[in-house]
GROMACS .gro file of N, CA and C in nm:
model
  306
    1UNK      N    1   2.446   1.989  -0.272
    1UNK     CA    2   2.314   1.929  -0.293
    1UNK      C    3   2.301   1.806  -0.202
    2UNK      N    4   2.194   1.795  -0.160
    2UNK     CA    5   2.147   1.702  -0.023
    2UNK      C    6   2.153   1.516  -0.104
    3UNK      N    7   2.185   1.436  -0.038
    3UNK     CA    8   2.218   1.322  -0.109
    3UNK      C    9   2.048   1.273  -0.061
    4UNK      N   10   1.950   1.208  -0.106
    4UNK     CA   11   1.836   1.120  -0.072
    4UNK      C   12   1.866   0.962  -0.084
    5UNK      N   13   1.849   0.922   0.086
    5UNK     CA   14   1.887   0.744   0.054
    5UNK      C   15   1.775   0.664   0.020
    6UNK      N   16   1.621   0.758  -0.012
    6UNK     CA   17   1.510   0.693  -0.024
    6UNK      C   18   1.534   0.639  -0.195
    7UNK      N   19   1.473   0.533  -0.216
    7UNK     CA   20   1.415   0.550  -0.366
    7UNK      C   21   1.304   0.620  -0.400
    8UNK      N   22   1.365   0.718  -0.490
    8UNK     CA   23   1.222   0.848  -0.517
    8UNK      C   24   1.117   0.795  -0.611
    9UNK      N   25   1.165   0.689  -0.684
    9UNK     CA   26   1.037   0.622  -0.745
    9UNK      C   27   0.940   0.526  -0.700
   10UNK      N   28   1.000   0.437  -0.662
   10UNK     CA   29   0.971   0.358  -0.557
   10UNK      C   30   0.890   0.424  -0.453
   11UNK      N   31   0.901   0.535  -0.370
   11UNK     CA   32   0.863   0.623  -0.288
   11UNK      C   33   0.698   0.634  -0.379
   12UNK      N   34   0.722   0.700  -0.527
   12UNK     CA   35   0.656   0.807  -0.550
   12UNK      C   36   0.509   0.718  -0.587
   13UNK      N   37   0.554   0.547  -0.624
   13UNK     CA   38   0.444   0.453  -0.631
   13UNK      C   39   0.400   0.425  -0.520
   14UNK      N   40   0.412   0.425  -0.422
   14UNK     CA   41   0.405   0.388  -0.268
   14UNK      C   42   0.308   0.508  -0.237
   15UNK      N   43   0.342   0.624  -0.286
   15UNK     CA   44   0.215   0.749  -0.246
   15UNK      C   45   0.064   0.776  -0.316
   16UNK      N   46   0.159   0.711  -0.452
   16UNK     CA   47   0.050   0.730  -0.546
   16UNK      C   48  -0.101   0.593  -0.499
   17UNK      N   49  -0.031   0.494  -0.524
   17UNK     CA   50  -0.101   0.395  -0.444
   17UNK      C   51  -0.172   0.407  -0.343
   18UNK      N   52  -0.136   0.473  -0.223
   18UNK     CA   53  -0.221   0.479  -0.119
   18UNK      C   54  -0.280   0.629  -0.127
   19UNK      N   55  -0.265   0.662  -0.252
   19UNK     CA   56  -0.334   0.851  -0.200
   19UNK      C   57  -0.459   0.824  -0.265
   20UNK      N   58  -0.505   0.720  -0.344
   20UNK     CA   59  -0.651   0.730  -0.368
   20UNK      C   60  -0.775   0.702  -0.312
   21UNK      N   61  -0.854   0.747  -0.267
   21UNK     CA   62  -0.963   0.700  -0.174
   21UNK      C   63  -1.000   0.561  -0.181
   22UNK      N   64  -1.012   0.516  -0.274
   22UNK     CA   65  -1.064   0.392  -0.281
   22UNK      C   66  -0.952   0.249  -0.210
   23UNK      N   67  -0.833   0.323  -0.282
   23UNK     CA   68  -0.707   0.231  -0.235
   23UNK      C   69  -0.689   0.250  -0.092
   24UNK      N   70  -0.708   0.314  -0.026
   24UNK     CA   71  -0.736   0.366   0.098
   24UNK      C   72  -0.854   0.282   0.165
   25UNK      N   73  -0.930   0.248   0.108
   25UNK     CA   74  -1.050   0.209   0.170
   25UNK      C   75  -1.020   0.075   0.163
   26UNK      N   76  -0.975  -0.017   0.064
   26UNK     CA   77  -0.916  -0.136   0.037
   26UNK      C   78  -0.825  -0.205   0.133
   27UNK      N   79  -0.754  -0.064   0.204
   27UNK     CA   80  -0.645  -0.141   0.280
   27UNK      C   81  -0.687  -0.142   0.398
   28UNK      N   82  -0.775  -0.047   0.449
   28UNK     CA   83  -0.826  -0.059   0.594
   28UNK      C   84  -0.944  -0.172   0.589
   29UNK      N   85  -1.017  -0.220   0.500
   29UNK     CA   86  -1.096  -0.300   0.485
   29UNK      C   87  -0.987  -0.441   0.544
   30UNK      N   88  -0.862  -0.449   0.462
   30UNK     CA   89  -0.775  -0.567   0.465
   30UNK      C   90  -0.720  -0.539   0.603
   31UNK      N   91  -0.715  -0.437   0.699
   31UNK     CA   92  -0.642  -0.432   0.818
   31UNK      C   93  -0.685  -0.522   0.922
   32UNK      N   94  -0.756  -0.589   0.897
   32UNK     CA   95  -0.817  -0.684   1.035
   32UNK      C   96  -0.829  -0.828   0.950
   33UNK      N   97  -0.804  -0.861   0.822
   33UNK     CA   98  -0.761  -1.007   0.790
   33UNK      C   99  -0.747  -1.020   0.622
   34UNK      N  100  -0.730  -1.122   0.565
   34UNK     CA  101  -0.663  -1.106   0.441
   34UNK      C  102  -0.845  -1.179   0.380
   35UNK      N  103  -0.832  -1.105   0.235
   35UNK     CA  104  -0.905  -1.113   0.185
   35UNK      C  105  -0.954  -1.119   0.092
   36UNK      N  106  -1.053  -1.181  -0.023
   36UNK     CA  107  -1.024  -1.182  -0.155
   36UNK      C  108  -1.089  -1.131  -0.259
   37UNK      N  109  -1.144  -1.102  -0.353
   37UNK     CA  110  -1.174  -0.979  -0.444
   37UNK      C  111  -1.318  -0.979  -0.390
   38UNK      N  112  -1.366  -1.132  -0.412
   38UNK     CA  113  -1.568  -1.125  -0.368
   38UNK      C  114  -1.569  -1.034  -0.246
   39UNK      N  115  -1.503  -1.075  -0.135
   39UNK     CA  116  -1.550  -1.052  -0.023
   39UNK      C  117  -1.466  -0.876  -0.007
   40UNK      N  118  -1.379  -0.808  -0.040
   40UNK     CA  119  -1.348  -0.737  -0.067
   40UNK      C  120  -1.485  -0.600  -0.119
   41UNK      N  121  -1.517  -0.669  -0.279
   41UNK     CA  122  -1.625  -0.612  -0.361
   41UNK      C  123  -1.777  -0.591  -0.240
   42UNK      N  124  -1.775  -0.730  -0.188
   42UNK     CA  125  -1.918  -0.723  -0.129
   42UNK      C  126  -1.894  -0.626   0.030
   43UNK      N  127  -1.774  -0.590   0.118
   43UNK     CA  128  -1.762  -0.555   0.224
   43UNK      C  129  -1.781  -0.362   0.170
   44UNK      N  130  -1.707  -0.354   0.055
   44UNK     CA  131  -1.666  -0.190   0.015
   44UNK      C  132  -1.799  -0.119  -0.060
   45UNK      N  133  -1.855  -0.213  -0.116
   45UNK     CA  134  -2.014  -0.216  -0.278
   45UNK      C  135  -1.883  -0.129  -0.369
   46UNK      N  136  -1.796  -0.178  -0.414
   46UNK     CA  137  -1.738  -0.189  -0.523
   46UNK      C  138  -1.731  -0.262  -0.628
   47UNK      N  139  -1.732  -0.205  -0.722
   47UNK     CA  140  -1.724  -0.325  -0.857
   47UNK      C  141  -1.586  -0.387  -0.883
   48UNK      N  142  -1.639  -0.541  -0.880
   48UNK     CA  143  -1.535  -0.645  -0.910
   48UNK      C  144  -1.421  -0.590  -0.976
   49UNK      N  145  -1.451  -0.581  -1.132
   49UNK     CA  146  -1.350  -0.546  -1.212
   49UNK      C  147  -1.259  -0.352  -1.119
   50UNK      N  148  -1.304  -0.284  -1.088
   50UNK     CA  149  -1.302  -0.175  -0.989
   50UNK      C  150  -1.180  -0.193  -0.875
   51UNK      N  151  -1.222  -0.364  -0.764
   51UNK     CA  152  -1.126  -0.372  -0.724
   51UNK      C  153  -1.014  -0.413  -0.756
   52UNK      N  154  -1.068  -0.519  -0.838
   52UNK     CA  155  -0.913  -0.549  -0.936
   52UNK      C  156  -0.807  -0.509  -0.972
   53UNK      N  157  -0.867  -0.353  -1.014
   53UNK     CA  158  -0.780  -0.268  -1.060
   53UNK      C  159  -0.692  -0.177  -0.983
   54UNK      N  160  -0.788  -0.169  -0.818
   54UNK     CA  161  -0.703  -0.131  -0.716
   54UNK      C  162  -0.588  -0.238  -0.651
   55UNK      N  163  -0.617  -0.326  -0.689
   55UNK     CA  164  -0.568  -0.433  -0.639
   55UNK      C  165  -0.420  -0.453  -0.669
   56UNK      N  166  -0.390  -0.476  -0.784
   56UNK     CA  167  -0.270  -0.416  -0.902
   56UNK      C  168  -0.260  -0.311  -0.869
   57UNK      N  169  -0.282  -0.212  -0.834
   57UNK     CA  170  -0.169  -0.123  -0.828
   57UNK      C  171  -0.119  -0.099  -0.716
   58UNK      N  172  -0.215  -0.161  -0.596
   58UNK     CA  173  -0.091  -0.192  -0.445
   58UNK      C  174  -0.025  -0.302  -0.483
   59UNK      N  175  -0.071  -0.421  -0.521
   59UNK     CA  176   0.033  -0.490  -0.518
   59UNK      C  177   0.121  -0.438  -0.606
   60UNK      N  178   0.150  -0.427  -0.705
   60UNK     CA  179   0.248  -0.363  -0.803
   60UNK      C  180   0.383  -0.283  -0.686
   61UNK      N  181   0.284  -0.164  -0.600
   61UNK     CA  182   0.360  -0.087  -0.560
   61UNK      C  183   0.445  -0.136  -0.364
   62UNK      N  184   0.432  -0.265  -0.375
   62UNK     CA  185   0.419  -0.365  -0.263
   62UNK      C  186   0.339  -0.331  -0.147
   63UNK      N  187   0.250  -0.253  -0.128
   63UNK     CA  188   0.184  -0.255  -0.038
   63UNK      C  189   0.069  -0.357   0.045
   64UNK      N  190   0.034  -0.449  -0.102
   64UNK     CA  191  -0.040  -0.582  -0.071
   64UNK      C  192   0.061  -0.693  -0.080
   65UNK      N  193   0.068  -0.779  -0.032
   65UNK     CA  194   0.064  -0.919  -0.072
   65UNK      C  195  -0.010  -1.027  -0.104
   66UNK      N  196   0.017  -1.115  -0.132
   66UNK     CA  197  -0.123  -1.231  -0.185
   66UNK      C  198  -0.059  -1.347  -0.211
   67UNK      N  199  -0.179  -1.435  -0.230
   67UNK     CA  200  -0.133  -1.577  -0.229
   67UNK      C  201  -0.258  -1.685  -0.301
   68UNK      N  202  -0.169  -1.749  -0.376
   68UNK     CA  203  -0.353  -1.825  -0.480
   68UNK      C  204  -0.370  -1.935  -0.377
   69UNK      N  205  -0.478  -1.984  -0.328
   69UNK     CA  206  -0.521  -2.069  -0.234
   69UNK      C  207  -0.646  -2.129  -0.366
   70UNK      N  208  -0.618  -2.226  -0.432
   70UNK     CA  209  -0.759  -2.301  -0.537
   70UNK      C  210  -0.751  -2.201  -0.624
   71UNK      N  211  -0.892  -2.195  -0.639
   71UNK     CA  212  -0.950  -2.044  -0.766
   71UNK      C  213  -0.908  -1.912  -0.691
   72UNK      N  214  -0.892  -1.902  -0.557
   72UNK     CA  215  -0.881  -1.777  -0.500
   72UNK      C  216  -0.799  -1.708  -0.471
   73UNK      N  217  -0.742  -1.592  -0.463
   73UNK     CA  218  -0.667  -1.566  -0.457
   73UNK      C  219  -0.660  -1.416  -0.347
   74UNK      N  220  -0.578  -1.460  -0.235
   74UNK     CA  221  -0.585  -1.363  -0.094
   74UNK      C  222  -0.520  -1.252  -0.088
   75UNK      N  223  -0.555  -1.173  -0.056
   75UNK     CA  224  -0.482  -1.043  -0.006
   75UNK      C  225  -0.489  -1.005   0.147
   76UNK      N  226  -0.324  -0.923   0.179
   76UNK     CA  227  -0.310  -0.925   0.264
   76UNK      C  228  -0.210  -0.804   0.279
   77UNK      N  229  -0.189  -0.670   0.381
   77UNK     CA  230  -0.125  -0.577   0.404
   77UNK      C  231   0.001  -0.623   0.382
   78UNK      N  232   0.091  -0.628   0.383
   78UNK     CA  233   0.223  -0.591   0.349
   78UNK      C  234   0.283  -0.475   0.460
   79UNK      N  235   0.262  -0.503   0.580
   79UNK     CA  236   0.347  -0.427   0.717
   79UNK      C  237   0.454  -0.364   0.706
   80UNK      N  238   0.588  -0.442   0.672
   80UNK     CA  239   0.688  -0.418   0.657
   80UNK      C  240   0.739  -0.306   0.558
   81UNK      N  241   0.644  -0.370   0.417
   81UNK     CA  242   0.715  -0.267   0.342
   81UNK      C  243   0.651  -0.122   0.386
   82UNK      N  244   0.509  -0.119   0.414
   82UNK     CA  245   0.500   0.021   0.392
   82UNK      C  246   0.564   0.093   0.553
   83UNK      N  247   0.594   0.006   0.641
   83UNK     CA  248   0.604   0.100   0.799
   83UNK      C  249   0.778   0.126   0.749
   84UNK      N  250   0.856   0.028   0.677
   84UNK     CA  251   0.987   0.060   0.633
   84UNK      C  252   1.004   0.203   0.528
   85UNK      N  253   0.898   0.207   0.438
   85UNK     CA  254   0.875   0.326   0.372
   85UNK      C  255   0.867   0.434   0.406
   86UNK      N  256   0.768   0.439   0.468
   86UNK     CA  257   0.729   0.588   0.563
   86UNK      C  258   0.774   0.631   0.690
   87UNK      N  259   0.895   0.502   0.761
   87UNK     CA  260   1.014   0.543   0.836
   87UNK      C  261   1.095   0.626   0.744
   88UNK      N  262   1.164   0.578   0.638
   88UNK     CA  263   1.258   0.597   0.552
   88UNK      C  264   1.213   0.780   0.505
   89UNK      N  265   1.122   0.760   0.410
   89UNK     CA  266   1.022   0.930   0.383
   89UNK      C  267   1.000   1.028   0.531
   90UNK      N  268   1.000   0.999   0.690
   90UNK     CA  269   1.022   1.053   0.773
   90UNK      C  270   1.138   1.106   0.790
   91UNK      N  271   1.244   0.990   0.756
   91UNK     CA  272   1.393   1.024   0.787
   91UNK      C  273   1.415   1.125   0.722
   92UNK      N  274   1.395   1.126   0.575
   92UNK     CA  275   1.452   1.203   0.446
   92UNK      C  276   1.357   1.364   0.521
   93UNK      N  277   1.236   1.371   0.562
   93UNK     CA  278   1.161   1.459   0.561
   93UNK      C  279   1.272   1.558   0.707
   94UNK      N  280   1.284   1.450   0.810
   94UNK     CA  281   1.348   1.546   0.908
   94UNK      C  282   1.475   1.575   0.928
   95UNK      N  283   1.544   1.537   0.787
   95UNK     CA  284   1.707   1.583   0.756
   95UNK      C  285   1.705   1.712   0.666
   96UNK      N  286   1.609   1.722   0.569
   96UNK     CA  287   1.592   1.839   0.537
   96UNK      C  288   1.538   1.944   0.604
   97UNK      N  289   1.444   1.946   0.728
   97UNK     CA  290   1.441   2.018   0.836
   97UNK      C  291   1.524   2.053   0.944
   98UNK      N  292   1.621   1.974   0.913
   98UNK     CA  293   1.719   1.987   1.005
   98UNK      C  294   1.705   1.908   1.171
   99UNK      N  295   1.560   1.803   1.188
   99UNK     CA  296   1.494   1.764   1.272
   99UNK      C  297   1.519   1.612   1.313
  100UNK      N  298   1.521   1.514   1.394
  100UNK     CA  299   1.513   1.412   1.408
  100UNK      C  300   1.383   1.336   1.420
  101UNK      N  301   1.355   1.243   1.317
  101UNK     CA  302   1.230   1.155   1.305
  101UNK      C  303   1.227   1.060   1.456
  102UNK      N  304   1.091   1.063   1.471
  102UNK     CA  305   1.087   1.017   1.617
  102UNK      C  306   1.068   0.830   1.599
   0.00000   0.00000   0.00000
């Protein structure tokens, strides 16, 4: 039986997180600067409480980061973890193919 060096849970929040449209839309919104729920809500026409809830569950699954600046509080991609992730889920993907991840 094949040994996996990924964490499969860890992994499986990392997919779940970004496989929903909306969470999807959240992060490309955040790909060009960090940002915070208003301006978030008003760039997507999502509801406040709506992003919130997307909000928590990238960060949860580290794909956001953030930071309280006053009342506000910023969001911002998280690079590392997810390009380290989906190196890692490449690797695992082209050892069971028998293939080398490029």
């Amino acid at each position: 039986m094949a040994q996996h060096h990924i964490d499969q849970q860890q992994t499986t929040r990392f997919l779940t997180a970004i496989g929903d449209p909306r969470r999807l839309q959240i992060l490309f919104a955040l790909g060009s600067r960090r940002m915070n729920v208003g301006e978030i809500t008003t760039q997507l026409a999502i509801s406040r409480p709506a992003v919130s809830h997307h909000l928590k569950i990238l960060r949860e699954a580290d794909v956001l980061l953030s930071v309280k600046i006053g009342q506000e509080v910023f969001y911002w991609i998280n690079t590392d973890h997810i390009v380290t992730t989906l190196r890692s889920l490449a690797d695992e993907v082209a050892k069971m193919s028998g293939t080398e991840a490029d």
